[in-house]
Short mmCIF file of C-alpha atoms and ligand atoms in Angstrom, two decimals:
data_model
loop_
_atom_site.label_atom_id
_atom_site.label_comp_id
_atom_site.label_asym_id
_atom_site.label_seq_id
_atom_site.Cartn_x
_atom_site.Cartn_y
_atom_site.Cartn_z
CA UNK Y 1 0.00 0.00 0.00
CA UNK Y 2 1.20 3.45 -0.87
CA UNK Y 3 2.10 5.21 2.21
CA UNK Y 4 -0.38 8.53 3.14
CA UNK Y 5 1.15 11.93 2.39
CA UNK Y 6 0.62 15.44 3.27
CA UNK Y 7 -1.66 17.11 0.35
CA UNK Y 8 0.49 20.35 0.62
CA UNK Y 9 2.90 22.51 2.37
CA UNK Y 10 0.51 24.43 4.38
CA UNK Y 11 -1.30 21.71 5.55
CA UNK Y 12 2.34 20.08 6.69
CA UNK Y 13 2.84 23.23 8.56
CA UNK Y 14 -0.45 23.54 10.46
CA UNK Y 15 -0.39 20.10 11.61
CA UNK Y 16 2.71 20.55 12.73
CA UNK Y 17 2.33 24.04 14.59
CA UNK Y 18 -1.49 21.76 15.25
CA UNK Y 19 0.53 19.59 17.76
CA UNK Y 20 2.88 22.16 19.02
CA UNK Y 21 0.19 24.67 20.08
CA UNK Y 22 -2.08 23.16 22.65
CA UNK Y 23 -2.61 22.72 26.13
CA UNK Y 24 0.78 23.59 26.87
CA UNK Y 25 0.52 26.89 24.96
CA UNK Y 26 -2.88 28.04 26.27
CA UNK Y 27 -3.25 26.13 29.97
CA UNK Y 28 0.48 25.62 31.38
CA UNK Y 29 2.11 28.34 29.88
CA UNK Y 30 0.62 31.60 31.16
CA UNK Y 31 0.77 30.09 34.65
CA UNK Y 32 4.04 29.10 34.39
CA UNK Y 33 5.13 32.24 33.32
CA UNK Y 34 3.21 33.38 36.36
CA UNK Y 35 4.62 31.52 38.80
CA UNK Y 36 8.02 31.68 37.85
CA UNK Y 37 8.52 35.44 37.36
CA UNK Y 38 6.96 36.63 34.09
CA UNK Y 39 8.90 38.58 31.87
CA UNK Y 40 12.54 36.65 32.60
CA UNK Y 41 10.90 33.37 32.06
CA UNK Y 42 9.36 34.32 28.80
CA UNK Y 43 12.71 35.53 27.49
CA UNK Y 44 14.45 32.12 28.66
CA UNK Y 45 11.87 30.27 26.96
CA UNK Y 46 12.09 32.13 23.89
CA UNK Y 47 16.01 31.41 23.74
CA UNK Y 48 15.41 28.04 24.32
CA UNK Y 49 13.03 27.43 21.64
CA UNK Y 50 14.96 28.98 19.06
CA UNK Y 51 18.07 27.25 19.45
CA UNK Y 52 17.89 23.54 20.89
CA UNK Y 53 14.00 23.53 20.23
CA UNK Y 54 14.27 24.73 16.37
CA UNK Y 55 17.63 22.48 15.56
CA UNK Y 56 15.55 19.42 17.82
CA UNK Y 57 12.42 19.61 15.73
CA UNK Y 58 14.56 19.47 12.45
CA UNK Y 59 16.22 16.82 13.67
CA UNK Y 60 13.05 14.94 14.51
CA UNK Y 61 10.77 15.85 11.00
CA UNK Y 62 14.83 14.40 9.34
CA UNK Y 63 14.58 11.45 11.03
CA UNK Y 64 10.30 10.78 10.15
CA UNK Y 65 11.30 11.74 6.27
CA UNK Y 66 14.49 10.24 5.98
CA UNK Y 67 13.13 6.86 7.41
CA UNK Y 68 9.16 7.32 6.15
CA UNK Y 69 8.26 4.94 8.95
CA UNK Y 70 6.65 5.37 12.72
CA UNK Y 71 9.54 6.11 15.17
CA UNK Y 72 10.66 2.97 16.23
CA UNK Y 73 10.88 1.47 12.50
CA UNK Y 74 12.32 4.39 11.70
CA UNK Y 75 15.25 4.16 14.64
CA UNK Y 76 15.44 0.69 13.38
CA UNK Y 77 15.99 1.92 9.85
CA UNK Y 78 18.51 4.43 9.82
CA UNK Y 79 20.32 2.91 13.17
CA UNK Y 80 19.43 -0.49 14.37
CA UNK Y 81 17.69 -2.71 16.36
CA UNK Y 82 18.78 -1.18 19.72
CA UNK Y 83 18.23 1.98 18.66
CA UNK Y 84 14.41 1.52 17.82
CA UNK Y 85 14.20 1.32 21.80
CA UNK Y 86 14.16 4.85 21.54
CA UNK Y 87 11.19 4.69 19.53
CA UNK Y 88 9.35 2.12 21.69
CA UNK Y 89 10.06 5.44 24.50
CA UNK Y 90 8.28 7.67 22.44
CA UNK Y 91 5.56 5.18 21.66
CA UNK Y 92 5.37 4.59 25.22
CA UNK Y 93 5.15 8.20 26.29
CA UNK Y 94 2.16 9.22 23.70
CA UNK Y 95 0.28 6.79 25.59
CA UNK Y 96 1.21 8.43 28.44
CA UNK Y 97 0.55 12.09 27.21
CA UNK Y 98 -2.76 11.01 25.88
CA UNK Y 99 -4.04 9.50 28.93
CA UNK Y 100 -3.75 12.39 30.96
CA UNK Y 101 -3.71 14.99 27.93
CA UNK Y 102 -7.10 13.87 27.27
CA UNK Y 103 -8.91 14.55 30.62
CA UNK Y 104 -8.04 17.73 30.47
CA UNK Y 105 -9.17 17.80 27.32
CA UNK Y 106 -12.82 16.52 28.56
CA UNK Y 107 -12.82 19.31 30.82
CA UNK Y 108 -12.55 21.83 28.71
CA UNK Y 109 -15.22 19.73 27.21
CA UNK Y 110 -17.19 20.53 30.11
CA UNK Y 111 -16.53 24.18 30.28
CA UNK Y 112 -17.52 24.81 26.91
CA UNK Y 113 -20.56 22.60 27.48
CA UNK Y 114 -21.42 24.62 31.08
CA UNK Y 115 -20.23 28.45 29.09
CA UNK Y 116 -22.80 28.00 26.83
CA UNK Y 117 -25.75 26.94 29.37
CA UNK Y 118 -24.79 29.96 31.14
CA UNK Y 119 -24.04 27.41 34.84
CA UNK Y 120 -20.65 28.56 34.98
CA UNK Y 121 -20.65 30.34 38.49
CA UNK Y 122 -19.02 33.07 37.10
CA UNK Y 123 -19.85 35.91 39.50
CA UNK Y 124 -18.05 34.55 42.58
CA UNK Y 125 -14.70 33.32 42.78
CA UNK Y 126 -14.98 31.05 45.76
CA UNK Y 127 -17.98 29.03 43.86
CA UNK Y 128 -15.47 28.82 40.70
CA UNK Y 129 -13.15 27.08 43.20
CA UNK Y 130 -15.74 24.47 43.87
CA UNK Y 131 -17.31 23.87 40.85
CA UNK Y 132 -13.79 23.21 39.17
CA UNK Y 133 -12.93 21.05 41.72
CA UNK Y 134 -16.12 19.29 42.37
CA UNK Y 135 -16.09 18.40 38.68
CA UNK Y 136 -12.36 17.35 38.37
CA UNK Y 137 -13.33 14.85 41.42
CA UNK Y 138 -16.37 13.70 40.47
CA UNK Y 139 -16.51 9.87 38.80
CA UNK Y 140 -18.64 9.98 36.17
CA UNK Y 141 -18.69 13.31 34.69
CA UNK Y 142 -15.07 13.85 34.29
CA UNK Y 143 -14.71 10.51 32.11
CA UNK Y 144 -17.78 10.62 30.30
CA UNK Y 145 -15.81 14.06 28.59
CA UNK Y 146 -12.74 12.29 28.94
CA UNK Y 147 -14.73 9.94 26.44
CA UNK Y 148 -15.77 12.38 24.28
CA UNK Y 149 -12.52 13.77 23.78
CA UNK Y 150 -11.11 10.90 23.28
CA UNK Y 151 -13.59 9.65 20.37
CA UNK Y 152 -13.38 13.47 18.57
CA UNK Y 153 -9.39 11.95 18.76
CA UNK Y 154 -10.36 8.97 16.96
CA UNK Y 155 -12.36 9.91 14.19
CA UNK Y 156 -10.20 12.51 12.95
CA UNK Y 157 -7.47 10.17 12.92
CA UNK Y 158 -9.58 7.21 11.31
CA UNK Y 159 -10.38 9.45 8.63
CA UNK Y 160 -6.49 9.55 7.70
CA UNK Y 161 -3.56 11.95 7.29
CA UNK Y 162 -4.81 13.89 4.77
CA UNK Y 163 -8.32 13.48 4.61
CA UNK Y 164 -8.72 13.38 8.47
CA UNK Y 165 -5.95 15.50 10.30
CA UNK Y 166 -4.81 17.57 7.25
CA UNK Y 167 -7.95 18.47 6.46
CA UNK Y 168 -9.12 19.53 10.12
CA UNK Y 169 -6.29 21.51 11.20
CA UNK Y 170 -6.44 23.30 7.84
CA UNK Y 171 -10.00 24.75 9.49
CA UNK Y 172 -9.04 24.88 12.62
CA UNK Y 173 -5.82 26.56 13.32
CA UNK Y 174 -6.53 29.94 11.65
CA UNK Y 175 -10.15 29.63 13.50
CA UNK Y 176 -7.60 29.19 16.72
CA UNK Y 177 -5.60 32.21 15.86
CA UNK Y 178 -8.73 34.27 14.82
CA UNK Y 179 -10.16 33.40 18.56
CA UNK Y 180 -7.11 34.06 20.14
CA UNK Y 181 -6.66 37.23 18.46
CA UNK Y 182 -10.21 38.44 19.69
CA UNK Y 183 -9.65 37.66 23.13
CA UNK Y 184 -6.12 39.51 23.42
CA UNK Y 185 -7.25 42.32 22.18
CA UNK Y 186 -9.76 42.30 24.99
CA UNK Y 187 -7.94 41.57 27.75
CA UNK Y 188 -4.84 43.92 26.78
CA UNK Y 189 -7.46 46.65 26.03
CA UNK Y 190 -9.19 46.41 29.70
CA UNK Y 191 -8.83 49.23 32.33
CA UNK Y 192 -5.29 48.51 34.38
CA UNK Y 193 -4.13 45.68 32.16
CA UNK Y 194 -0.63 47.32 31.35
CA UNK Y 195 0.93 46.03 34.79
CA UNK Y 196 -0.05 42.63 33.50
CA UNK Y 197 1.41 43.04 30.36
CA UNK Y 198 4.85 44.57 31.79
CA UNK Y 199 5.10 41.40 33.99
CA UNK Y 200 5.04 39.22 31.09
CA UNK Y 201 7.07 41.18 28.84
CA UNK Y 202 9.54 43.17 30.77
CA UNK Y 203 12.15 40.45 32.25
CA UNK Y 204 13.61 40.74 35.62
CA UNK Y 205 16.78 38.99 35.74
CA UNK Y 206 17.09 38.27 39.52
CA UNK Y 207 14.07 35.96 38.87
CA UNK Y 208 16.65 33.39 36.80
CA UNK Y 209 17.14 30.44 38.83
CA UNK Y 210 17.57 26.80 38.71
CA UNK Y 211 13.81 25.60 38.75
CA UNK Y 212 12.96 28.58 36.37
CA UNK Y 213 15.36 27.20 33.91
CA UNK Y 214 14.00 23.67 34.04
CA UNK Y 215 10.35 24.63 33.79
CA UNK Y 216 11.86 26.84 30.65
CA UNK Y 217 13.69 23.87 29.12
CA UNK Y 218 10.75 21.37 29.96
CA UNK Y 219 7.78 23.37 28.29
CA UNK Y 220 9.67 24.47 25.39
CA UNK Y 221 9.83 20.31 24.28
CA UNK Y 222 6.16 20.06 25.43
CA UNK Y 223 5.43 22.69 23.21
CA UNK Y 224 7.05 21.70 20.40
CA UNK Y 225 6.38 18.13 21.18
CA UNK Y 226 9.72 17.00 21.14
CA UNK Y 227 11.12 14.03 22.62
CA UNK Y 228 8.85 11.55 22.15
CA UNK Y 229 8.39 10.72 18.16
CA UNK Y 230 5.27 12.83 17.54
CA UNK Y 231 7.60 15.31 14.68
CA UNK Y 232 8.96 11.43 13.46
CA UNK Y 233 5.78 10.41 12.60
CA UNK Y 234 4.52 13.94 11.16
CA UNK Y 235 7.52 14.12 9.17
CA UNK Y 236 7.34 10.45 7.68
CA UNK Y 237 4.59 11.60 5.46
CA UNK Y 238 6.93 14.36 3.88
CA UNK Y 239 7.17 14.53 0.58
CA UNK Y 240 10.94 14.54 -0.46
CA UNK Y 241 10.99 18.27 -1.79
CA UNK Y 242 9.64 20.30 1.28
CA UNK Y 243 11.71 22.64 3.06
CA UNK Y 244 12.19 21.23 6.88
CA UNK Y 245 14.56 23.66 8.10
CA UNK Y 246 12.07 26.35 6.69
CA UNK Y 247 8.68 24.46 8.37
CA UNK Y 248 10.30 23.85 11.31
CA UNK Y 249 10.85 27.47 11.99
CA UNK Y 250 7.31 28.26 11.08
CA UNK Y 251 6.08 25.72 13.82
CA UNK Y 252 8.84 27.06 16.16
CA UNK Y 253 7.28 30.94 15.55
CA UNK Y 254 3.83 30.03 15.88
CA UNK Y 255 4.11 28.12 18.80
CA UNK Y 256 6.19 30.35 20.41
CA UNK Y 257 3.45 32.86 19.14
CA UNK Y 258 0.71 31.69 20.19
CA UNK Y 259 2.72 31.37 23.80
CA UNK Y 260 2.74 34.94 24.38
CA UNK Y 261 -0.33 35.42 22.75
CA UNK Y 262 -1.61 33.41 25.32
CA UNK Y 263 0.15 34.99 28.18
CA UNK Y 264 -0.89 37.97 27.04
CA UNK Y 265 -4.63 36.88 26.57
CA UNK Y 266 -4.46 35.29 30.54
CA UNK Y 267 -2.23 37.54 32.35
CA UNK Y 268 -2.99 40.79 31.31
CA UNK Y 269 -6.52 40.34 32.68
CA UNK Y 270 -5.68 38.61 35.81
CA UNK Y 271 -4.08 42.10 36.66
CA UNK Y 272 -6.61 44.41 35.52
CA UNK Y 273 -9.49 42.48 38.16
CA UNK Y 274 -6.47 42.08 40.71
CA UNK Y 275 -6.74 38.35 40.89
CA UNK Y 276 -3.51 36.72 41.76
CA UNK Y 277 -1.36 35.39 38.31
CA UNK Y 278 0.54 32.73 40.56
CA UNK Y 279 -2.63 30.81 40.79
CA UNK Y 280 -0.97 27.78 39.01
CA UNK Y 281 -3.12 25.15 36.99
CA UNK Y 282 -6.17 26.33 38.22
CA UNK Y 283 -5.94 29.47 36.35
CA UNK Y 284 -8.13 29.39 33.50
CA UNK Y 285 -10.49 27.04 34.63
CA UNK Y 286 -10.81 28.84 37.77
CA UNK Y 287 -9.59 32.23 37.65
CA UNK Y 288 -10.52 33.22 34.20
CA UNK Y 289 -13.74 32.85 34.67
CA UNK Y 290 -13.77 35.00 37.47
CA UNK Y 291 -12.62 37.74 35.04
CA UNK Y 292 -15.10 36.99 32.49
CA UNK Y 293 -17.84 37.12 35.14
CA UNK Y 294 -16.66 40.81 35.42
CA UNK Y 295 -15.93 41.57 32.13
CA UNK Y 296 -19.03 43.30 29.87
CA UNK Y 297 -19.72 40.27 27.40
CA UNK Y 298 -17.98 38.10 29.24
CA UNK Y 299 -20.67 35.21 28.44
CA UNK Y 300 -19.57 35.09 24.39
CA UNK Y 301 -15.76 35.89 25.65
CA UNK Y 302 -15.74 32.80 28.25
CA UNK Y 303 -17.57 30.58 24.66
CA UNK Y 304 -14.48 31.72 22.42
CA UNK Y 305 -12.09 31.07 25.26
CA UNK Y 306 -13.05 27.38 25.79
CA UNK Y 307 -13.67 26.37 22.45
CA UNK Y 308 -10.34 27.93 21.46
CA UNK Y 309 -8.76 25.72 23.91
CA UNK Y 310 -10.43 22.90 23.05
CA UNK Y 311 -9.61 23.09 19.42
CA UNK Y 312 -5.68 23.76 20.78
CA UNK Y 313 -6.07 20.66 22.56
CA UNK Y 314 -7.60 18.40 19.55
CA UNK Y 315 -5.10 19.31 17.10
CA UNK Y 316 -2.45 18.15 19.63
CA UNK Y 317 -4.24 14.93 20.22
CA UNK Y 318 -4.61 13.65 17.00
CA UNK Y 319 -0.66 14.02 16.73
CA UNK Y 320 -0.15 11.83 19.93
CA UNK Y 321 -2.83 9.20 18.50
CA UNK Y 322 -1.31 9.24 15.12
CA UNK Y 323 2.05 7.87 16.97
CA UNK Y 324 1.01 4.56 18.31
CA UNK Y 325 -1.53 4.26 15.62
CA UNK Y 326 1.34 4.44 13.28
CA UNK Y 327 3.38 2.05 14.99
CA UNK Y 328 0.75 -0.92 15.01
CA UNK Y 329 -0.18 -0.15 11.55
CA UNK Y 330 2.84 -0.77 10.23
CA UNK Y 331 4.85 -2.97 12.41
CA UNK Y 332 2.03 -5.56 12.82
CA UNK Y 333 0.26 -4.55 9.75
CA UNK Y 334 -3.29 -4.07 11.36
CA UNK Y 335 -5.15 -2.07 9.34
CA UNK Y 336 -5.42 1.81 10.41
CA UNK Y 337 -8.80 2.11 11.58
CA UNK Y 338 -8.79 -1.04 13.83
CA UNK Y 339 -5.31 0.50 14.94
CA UNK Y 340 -6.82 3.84 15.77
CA UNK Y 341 -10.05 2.32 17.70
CA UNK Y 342 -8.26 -0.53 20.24
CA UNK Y 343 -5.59 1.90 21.18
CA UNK Y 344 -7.82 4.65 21.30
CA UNK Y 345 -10.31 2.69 23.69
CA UNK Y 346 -6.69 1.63 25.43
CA UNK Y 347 -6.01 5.25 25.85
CA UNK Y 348 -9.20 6.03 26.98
CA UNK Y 349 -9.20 2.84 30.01
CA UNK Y 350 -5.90 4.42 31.10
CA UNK Y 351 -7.37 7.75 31.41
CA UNK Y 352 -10.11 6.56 34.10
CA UNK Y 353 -7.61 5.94 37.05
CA UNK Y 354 -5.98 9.27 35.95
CA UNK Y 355 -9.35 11.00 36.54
CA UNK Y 356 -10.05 8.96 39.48
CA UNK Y 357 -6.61 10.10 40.74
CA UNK Y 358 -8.40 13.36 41.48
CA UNK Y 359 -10.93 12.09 43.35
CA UNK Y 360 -12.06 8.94 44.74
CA UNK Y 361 -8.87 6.94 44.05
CA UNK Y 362 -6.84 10.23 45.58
CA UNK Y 363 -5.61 8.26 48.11
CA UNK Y 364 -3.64 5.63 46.32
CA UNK Y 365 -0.40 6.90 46.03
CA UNK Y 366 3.05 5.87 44.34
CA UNK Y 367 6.02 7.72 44.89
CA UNK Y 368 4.16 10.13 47.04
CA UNK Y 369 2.16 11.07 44.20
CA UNK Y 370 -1.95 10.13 42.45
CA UNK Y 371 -1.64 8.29 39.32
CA UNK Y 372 -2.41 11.48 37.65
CA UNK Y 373 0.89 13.50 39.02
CA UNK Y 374 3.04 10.42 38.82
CA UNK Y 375 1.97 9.64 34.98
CA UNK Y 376 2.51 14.16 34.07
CA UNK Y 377 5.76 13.37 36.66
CA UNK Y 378 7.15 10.23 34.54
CA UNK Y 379 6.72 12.44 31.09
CA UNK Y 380 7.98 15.90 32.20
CA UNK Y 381 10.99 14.46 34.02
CA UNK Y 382 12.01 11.40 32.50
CA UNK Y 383 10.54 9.64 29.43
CA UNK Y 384 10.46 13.61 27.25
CA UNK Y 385 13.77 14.38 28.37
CA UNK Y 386 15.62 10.71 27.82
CA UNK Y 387 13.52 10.89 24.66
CA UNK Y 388 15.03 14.40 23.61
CA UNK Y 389 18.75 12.81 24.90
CA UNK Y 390 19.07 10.20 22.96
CA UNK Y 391 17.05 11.60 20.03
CA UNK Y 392 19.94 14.54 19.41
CA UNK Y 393 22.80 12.09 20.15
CA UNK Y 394 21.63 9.74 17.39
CA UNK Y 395 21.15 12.83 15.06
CA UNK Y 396 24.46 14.13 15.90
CA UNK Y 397 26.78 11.04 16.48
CA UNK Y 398 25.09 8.60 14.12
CA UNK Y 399 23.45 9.92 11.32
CA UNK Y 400 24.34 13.23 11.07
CA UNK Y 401 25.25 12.67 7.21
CA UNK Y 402 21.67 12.20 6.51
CA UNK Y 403 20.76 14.54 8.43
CA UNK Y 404 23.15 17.47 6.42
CA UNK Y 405 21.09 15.49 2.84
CA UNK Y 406 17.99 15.61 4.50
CA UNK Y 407 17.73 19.79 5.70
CA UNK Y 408 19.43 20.57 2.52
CA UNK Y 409 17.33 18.34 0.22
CA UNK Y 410 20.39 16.58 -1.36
CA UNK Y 411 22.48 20.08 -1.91
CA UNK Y 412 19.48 21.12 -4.10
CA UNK Y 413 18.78 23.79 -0.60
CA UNK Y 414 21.49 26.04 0.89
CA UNK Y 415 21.37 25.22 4.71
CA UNK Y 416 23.20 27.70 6.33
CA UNK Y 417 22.97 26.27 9.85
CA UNK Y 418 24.94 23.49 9.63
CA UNK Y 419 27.23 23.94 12.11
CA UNK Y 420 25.48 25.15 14.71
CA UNK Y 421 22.79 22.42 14.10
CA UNK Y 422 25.75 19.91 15.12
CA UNK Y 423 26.76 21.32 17.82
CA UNK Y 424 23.46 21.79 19.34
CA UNK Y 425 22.56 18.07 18.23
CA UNK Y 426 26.32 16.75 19.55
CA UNK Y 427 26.54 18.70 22.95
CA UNK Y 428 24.42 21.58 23.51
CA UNK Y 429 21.33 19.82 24.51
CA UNK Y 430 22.24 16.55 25.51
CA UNK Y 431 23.99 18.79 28.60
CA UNK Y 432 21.33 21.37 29.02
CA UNK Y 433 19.30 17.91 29.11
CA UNK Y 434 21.42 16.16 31.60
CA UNK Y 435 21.97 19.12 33.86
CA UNK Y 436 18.15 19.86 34.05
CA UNK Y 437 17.35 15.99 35.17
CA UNK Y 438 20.34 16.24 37.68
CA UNK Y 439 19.83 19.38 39.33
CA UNK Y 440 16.02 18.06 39.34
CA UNK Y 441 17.03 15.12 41.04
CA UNK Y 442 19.54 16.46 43.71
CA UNK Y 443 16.56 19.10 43.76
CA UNK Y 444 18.86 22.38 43.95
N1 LIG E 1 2.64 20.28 22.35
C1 LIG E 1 1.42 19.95 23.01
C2 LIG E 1 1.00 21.09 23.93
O1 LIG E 1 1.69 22.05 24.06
C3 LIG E 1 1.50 18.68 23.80
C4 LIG E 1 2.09 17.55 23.06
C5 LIG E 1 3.25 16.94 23.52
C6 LIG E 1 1.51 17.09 21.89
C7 LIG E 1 3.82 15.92 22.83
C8 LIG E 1 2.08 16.06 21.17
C9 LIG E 1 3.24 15.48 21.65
O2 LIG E 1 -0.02 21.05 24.53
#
């Protein structure tokens, strides 16, 4: 069977930038960049991404085209059967994502669902509080939109590359950006919004410090969805002419876009209705709604919000599905539908005890931690960052002569950031890698 291919550059692109921007753009970032001191951790991020993340994702869409296989036949392919273990880690680690990924995603499910019947108690903060956490513990509700979520997932990516996921984020990422746009220019417009906007943009250097640094390093490859074979198997359906050093700065720019875009659509408010911006994750389920509750139109403003995010989250989960679904399709040949339903519903039963985590099974603990922290744990500080370790080591040891064919097209492009792109790939960020996990570790 002829393998599936993108239907055209842009399409390549949004799907890409589809799976960058998400949840981590929209949710994690802004509060992040609350908590850890605005303005400096924006401009750490931003260096991050456009060195190790932009030479990492070029790396990764190399490897997918070079190979045209999911990521552990295409680690077998271009290095060998002990190297495809690093694919098995990234197959491993979608599941992982996804299970968790996903009931957030069915809460924003639920927000959307309670926005537009109007139950959202918007007007007072301390009923916010409850609501979000009396649905977040609940049993049933949380993973009946868990399910939902995660069978949206599944029949984009049963309807195929192009026909399913090409052809949905085509619609839906400009609709995201169009949304987004609308609701920055509402927040940053709002009486006493500029001291929210100069804590986001105006770094203060005596905030840089070693956990600031790791949560940099760590969002910037969950934001660009590096590390775990999700860029492999975007780039295997490459055609052999496109320009990946040029797409993978796109994807870089518009996730790091859509970053500040959404710090600036989250933050900004926060200040002008004097909530408190180092509210962590409960900030835009809880404290956003606060400030829509006191915002004039805040009803159609709170609809835009949650639908935006849920269409950030969707085009990121059909990247993490495609992974897996990939990998049985084509290692044990079962056919891509049947692939996309039995690990979808496999996704799904591994999502329950993550949503239960929060609630009634709250008390079963590993490690000190639910199910739920212990699986976003496991990802964050091991399985991305070993991924992202031994993905630039194999680029930059082992194949870096098809890597220099591959981001120049055969000599037919003039890639001017050769060098650098080997040293990053050699050194650079397997250190920054193993000096984040360390100092995480000895917890300095
Ligand atoms: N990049 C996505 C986000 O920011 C998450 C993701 C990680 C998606 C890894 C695919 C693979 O929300």
């Amino acid at each position: 069977m002829k393998r599936e291919q993108w239907g055209s550059r842009f399409g390549f692109i949004m799907a890409a930038a589809g799976s960058a921007v998400g949840l981590g753009n929209i949710w994690k970032f802004p509060y992040l960049a609350g908590t850890q001191g605005g303005g400096a951790f924006l401009a750490v991020y931003l260096i991050i991404m456009a060195t190790i993340g932009a030479a990492l994702i070029m790396a990764e869409i190399a490897i997918g085209r070079a190979a045209k296989k999911n990521p552990v036949g295409a680690f077998r392919a271009l290095g060998g059967s002990l190297w495809s273990t690093t694919g098995v880690i990234g197959v491993v680690t979608g599941f992982m994502i996804l299970s968790f990924y996903s009931v957030v995603g069915g809460w924003t499910i639920a927000y959307l669902v309670k926005s537009v019947a109007g139950t959202i108690e918007s007007a007072q903060p301390e009923l916010l509080e409850a609501q979000f956490g009396g649905l977040v513990s609940a049993v049933w509700e949380p993973i009946f939109y868990h399910g939902v979520f995660m069978v949206l997932t599944m029949g984009i990516v049963i309807a195929g590359v192009a026909q399913g996921i090409e052809r949905s984020v085509k619609v839906l990422m400009p609709l995201l950006f169009i949304l987004l746009m609308v609701l920055v220019v509402r927040s940053v417009t709002l009486p006493g919004a500029w001291e929210g906007i100069e804590f986001f943009l105006v770094p203060d250097w005596s905030q840089v410090n070693g956990e600031m640094l790791r949560a940099a390093l760590g969002q910037a490859f969950f934001s660009l969805s590096l590390g775990m074979g999700a860029m492999i198997t975007y780039g295997s359906y490459l055609d052999k002419d496109a320009d990946i050093p040029n797409a993978s700065c796109w994807v870089v720019f518009l996730a790091a876009l859509v970053g500040v875009l959404g710090g600036l659509l989250v933050l900004p408010a926060v200040f002008a209705f004097g909530m408190d911006p180092g509210a962590g994750p409960g900030l835009t389920f809880i404290t956003l709604p606060a400030v829509f509750g006191e915002m004039i139109g805040g009803y159609v403003f709170q609809i835009i919000f949650f639908a935006m995010l849920l269409i950030a989250a969707l085009t990121s989960s059909i990247s993490l599905l495609a992974i897996p679904v990939a990998y049985f399709a084509e290692e044990y040949g079962i056919e891509r539908k049947w692939s996309a339903i039995v690990v979808g519903i496999l996704i799904f039963l591994i999502g329950v005890p993550c949503s239960l985590a929060l609630g009634v099974w709250g008390e079963y603990k590993l490690f000190g931690m639910n199910f739920f922290d212990l699986m976003v744990y496991a990802v964050d500080n091991y399985t991305l960052p070993i991924g992202g370790i031994l993905t630039s080591l194999f680029a930059g040891w082992v194949v870096l002569e098809k890597m220099g064919k591959e981001l120049s097209n055969d000599g037919s492009l003039n890639f001017k950031w050769m060098a650098a792109f080997t040293w990053i790939m050699r050194i650079v960020a397997p250190l920054a890698v193993v000096w984040v996990m360390l100092s995480g570790l000895l917890g300095s």
